[in-house]
PDB file of C-alpha atoms in Angstrom:
ATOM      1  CA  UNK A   1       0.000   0.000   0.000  1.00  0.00           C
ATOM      2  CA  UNK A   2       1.331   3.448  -0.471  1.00  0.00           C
ATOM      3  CA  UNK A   3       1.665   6.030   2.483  1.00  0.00           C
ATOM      4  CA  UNK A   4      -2.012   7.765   1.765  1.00  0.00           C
ATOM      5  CA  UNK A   5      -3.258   4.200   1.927  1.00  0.00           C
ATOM      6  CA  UNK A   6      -2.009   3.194   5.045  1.00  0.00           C
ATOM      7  CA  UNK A   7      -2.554   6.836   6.933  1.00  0.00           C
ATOM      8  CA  UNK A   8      -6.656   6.303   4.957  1.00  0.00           C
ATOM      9  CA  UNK A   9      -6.082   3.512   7.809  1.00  0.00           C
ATOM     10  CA  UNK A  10      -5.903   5.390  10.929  1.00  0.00           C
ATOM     11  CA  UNK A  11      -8.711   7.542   9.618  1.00  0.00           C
ATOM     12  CA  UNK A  12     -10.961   3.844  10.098  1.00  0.00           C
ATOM     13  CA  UNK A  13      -9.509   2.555  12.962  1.00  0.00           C
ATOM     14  CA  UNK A  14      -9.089   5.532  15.316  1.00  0.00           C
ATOM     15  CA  UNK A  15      -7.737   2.940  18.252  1.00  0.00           C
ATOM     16  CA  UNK A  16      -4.694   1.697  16.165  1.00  0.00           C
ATOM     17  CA  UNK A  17      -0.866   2.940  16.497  1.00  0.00           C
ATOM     18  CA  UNK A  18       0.539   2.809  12.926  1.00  0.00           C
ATOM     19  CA  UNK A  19       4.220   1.754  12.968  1.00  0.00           C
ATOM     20  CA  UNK A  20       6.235   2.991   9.774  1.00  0.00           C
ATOM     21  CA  UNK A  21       9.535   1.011   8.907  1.00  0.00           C
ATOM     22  CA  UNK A  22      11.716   2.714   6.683  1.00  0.00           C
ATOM     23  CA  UNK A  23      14.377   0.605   4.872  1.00  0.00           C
ATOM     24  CA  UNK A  24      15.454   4.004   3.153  1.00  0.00           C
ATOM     25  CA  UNK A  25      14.710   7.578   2.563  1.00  0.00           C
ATOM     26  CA  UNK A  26      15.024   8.133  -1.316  1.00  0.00           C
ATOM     27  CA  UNK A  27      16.258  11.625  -1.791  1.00  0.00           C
ATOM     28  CA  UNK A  28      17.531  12.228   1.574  1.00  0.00           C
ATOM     29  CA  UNK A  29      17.112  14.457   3.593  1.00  0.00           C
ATOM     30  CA  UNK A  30      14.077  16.204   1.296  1.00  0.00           C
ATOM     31  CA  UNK A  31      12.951  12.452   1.852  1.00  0.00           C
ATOM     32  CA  UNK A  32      13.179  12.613   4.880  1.00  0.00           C
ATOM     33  CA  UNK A  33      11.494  16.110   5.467  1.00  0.00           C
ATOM     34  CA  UNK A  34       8.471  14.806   2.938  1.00  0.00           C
ATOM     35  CA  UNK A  35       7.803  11.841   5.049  1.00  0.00           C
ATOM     36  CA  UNK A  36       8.405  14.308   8.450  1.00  0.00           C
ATOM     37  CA  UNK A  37       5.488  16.944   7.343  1.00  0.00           C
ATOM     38  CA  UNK A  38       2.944  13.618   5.666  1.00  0.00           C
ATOM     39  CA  UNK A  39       3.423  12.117   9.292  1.00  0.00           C
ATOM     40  CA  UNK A  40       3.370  15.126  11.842  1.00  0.00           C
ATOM     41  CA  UNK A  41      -0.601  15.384  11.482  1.00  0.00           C
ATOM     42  CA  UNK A  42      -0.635  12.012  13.036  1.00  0.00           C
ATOM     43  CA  UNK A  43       1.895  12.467  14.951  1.00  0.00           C
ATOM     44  CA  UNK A  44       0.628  11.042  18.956  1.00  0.00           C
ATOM     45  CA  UNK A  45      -0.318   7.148  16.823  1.00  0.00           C
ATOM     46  CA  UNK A  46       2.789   6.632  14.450  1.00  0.00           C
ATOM     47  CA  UNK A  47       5.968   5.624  15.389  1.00  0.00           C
ATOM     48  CA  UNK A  48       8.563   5.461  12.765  1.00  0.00           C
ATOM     49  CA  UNK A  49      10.976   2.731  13.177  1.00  0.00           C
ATOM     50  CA  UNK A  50      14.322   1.739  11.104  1.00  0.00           C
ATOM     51  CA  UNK A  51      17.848   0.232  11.269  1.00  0.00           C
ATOM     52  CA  UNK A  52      19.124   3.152  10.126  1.00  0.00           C
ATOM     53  CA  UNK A  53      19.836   5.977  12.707  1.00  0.00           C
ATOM     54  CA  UNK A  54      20.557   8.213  10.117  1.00  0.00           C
ATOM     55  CA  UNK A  55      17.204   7.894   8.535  1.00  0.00           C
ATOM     56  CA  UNK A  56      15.645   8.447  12.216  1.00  0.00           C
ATOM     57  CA  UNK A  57      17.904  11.235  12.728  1.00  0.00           C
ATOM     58  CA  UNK A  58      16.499  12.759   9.745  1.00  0.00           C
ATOM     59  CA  UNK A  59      12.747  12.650  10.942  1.00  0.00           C
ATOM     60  CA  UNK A  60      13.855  15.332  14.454  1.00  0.00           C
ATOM     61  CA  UNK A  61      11.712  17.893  14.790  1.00  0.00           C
ATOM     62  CA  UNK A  62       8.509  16.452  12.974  1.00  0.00           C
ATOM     63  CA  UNK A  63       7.063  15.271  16.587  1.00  0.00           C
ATOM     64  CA  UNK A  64       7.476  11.834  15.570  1.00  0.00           C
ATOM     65  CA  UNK A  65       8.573   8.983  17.871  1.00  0.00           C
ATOM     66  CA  UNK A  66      11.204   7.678  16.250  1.00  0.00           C
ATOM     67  CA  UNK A  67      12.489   3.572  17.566  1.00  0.00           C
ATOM     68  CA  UNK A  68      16.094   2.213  16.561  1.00  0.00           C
ATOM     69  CA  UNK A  69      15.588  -1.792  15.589  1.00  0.00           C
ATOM     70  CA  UNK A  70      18.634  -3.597  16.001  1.00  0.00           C
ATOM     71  CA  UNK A  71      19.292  -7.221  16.513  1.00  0.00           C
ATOM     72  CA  UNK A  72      22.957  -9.109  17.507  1.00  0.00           C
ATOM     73  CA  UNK A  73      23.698  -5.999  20.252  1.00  0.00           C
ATOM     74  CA  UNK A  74      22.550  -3.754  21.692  1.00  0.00           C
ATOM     75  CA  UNK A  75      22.750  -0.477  20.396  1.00  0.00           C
ATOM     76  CA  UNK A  76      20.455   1.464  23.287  1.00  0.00           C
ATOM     77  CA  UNK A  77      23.686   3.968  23.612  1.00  0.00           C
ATOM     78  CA  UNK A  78      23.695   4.658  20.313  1.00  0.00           C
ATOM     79  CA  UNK A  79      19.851   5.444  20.265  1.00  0.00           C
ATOM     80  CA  UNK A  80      20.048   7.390  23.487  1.00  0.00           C
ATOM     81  CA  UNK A  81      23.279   9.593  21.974  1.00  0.00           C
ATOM     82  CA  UNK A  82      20.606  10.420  18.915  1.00  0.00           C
ATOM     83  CA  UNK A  83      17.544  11.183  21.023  1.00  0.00           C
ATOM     84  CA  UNK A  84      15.293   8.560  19.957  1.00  0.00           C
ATOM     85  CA  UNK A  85      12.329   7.855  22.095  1.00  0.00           C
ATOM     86  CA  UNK A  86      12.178   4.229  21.661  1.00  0.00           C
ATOM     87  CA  UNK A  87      14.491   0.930  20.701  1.00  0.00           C
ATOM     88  CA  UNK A  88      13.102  -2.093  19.089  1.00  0.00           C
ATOM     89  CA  UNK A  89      15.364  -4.893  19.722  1.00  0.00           C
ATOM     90  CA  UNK A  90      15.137  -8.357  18.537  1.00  0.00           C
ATOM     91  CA  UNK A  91      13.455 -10.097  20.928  1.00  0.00           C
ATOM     92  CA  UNK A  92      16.463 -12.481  22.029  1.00  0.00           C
ATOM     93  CA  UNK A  93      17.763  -9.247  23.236  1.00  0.00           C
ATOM     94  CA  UNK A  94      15.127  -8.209  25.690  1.00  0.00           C
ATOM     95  CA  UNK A  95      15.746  -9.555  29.311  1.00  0.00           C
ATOM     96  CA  UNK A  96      15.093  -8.185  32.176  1.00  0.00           C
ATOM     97  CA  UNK A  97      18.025  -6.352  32.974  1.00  0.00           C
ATOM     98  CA  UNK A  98      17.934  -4.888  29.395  1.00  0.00           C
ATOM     99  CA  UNK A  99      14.365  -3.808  29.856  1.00  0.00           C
ATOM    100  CA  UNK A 100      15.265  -1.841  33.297  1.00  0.00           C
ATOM    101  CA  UNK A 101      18.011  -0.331  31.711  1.00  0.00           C
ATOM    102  CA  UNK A 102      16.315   0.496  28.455  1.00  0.00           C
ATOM    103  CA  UNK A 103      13.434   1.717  30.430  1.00  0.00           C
ATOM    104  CA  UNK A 104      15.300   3.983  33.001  1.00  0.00           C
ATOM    105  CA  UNK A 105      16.464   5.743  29.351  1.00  0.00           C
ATOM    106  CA  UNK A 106      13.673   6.616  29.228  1.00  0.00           C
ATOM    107  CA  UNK A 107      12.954   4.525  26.236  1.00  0.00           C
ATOM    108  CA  UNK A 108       8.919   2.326  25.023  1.00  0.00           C
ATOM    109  CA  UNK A 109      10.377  -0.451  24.243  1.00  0.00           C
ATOM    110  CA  UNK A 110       8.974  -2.840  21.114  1.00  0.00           C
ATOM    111  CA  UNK A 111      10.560  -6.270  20.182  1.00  0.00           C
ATOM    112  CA  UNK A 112      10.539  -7.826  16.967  1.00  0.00           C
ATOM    113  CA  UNK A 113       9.555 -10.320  16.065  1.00  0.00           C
ATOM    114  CA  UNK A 114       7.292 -12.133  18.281  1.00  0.00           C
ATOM    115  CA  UNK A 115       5.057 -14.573  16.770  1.00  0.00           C
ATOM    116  CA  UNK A 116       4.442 -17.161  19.075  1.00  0.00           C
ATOM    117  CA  UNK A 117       1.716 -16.766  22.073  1.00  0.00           C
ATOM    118  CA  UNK A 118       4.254 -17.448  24.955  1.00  0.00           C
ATOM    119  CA  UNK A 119       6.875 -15.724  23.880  1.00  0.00           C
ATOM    120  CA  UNK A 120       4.524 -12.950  23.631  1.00  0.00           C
ATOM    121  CA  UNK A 121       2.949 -13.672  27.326  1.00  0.00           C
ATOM    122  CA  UNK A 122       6.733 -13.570  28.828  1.00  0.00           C
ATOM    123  CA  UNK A 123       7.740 -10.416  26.982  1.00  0.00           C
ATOM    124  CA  UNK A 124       4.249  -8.414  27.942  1.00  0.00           C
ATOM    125  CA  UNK A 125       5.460 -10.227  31.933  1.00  0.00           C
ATOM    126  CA  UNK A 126       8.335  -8.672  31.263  1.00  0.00           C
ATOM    127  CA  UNK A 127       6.963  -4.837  30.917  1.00  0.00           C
ATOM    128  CA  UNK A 128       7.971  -4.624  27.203  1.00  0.00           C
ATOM    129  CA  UNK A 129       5.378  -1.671  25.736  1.00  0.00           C
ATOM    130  CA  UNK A 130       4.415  -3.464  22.875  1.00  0.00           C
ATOM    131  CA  UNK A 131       4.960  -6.619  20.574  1.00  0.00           C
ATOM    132  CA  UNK A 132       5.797  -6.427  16.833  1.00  0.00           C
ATOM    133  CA  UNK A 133       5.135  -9.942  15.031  1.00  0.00           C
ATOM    134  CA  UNK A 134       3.670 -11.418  11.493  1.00  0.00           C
ATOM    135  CA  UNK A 135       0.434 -12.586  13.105  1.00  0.00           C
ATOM    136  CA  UNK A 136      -1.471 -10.346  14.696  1.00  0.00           C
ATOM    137  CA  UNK A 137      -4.340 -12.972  16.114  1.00  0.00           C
ATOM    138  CA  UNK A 138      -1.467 -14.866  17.768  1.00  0.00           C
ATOM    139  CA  UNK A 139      -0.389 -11.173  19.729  1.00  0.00           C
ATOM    140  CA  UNK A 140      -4.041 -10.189  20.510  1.00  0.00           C
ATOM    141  CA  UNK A 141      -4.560 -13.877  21.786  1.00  0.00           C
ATOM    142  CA  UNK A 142      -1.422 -13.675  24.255  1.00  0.00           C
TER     143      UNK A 142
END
């Protein structure tokens, strides 16, 4: 679906959080202020994940709340040092020790991905702030 699509989207479902991955921004940084100004109307539901910081970096001063994924280490510092308001680590990742620490940076924190029901009921045990997965009836379920 293209962006218009998917924002159409939060329009109909006025409960749902829309999170936006970006693999890329095409023509950074006017990319990157083009997706900034389509988002900041819907600012408080979209958070706008990525594994690359500099794409996040990009997206300052739109409102947005912007989440570093990262899997194999954790790169918390790294997200802190950019101002990021979230991580979104693997789920191996998440223990915890990680969470409190993650947490006390002030950091929602969203693992990826998460697709079986109790995995899902240990994370939410956990305190994580959400659950990112490929089937969305197993997450509702747990």
């Amino acid at each position: 679906p293209t962006l218009g699509e998917v924002l159409a989207l939060l329009e109909a479902y006025p409960k749902a959080v829309l999170n936006v991955e970006l693999k890329s921004i095409p023509g950074f940084p006017s990319g990157a202020r083009a997706l900034g100004e389509a988002l900041r109307p819907w600012a408080q539901r979209v958070i706008v994940s990525s594994f690359d910081p500099v794409a996040l970096f990009g997206l300052r001063g739109y409102g947005l709340r912007r989440a570093l994924l990262f899997a194999g280490e954790d790169l918390g510092p790294l997200a802190q040092a950019l101002g990021f308001e979230g991580v979104h680590p693997h789920k191996d990742l998440v223990t915890g020790e990680r969470l409190a620490l993650w947490k006390a940076q002030g950091f929602f924190v969203i693992p990826w991905t998460v697709d079986d029901p109790q995995e899902a009921r240990a994370l939410l045990a956990l305190g994580v702030d959400g659950l990112i997965g490929d089937l969305p009836e197993v997450l509702l379920g747990a």
